[in-house]
């Protein structure tokens, strides 16, 4: 009789331990948005490269 009572106690403890288990459908996590600030470049840096390319094209046309 003691073995039966002990078995019932272990069975009850095992089932109650599983009652609060992790469920994937219940957990909702919002995505985290990370915004990194970048340094502003000077406006002359954006103009120099196209001007150099334009000068190279003009030199190539003048050489023909």
mmCIF file of C-alpha atoms in Angstrom:
data_model
loop_
_atom_site.group_PDB
_atom_site.id
_atom_site.type_symbol
_atom_site.label_atom_id
_atom_site.label_comp_id
_atom_site.label_asym_id
_atom_site.label_seq_id
_atom_site.Cartn_x
_atom_site.Cartn_y
_atom_site.Cartn_z
ATOM 1 C CA UNK A 1 0.000 0.000 0.000
ATOM 2 C CA UNK A 2 2.892 2.360 0.731
ATOM 3 C CA UNK A 3 4.372 1.676 -2.701
ATOM 4 C CA UNK A 4 1.061 2.523 -4.357
ATOM 5 C CA UNK A 5 0.784 5.787 -2.405
ATOM 6 C CA UNK A 6 4.385 6.658 -3.299
ATOM 7 C CA UNK A 7 3.741 5.938 -6.980
ATOM 8 C CA UNK A 8 0.634 8.151 -6.940
ATOM 9 C CA UNK A 9 2.611 10.943 -5.246
ATOM 10 C CA UNK A 10 5.368 10.779 -7.883
ATOM 11 C CA UNK A 11 2.828 10.694 -10.706
ATOM 12 C CA UNK A 12 0.988 13.732 -9.304
ATOM 13 C CA UNK A 13 4.261 15.637 -8.820
ATOM 14 C CA UNK A 14 5.388 14.850 -12.346
ATOM 15 C CA UNK A 15 2.193 16.012 -14.004
ATOM 16 C CA UNK A 16 1.983 19.242 -12.007
ATOM 17 C CA UNK A 17 5.564 20.077 -12.895
ATOM 18 C CA UNK A 18 4.678 19.938 -16.580
ATOM 19 C CA UNK A 19 1.630 22.211 -16.165
ATOM 20 C CA UNK A 20 3.637 25.410 -16.481
ATOM 21 C CA UNK A 21 5.950 24.343 -19.253
ATOM 22 C CA UNK A 22 7.257 26.598 -21.993
ATOM 23 C CA UNK A 23 4.859 27.011 -24.907
ATOM 24 C CA UNK A 24 6.157 28.617 -28.110
ATOM 25 C CA UNK A 25 2.763 29.946 -29.203
ATOM 26 C CA UNK A 26 2.293 32.019 -26.039
ATOM 27 C CA UNK A 27 5.558 33.944 -26.294
ATOM 28 C CA UNK A 28 5.478 36.989 -28.588
ATOM 29 C CA UNK A 29 8.574 39.135 -28.837
ATOM 30 C CA UNK A 30 8.557 42.444 -30.670
ATOM 31 C CA UNK A 31 11.479 43.034 -33.036
ATOM 32 C CA UNK A 32 14.087 45.515 -31.858
ATOM 33 C CA UNK A 33 14.922 48.318 -34.277
ATOM 34 C CA UNK A 34 18.518 49.522 -34.084
ATOM 35 C CA UNK A 35 19.290 52.864 -35.708
ATOM 36 C CA UNK A 36 22.898 53.864 -36.105
ATOM 37 C CA UNK A 37 23.733 57.474 -36.730
ATOM 38 C CA UNK A 38 26.357 58.145 -39.348
ATOM 39 C CA UNK A 39 28.528 61.179 -39.729
ATOM 40 C CA UNK A 40 27.529 63.520 -42.498
ATOM 41 C CA UNK A 41 30.035 63.871 -45.255
ATOM 42 C CA UNK A 42 30.894 67.263 -46.613
ATOM 43 C CA UNK A 43 29.074 68.242 -49.786
ATOM 44 C CA UNK A 44 32.341 68.836 -51.642
ATOM 45 C CA UNK A 45 33.313 65.163 -51.263
ATOM 46 C CA UNK A 46 30.233 64.142 -53.229
ATOM 47 C CA UNK A 47 31.091 66.566 -56.029
ATOM 48 C CA UNK A 48 34.821 65.888 -56.425
ATOM 49 C CA UNK A 49 34.522 62.305 -57.733
ATOM 50 C CA UNK A 50 32.053 63.121 -60.557
ATOM 51 C CA UNK A 51 34.152 66.161 -61.529
ATOM 52 C CA UNK A 52 37.278 63.998 -61.781
ATOM 53 C CA UNK A 53 35.402 61.474 -63.931
ATOM 54 C CA UNK A 54 34.084 64.281 -66.139
ATOM 55 C CA UNK A 55 37.628 65.633 -66.527
ATOM 56 C CA UNK A 56 38.908 62.193 -67.507
ATOM 57 C CA UNK A 57 36.140 61.791 -70.120
ATOM 58 C CA UNK A 58 36.851 65.274 -71.482
ATOM 59 C CA UNK A 59 40.564 64.461 -71.708
ATOM 60 C CA UNK A 60 39.808 61.215 -73.531
ATOM 61 C CA UNK A 61 37.541 63.006 -76.027
ATOM 62 C CA UNK A 62 40.130 65.739 -76.573
ATOM 63 C CA UNK A 63 42.829 63.149 -77.232
ATOM 64 C CA UNK A 64 40.874 61.656 -80.149
#
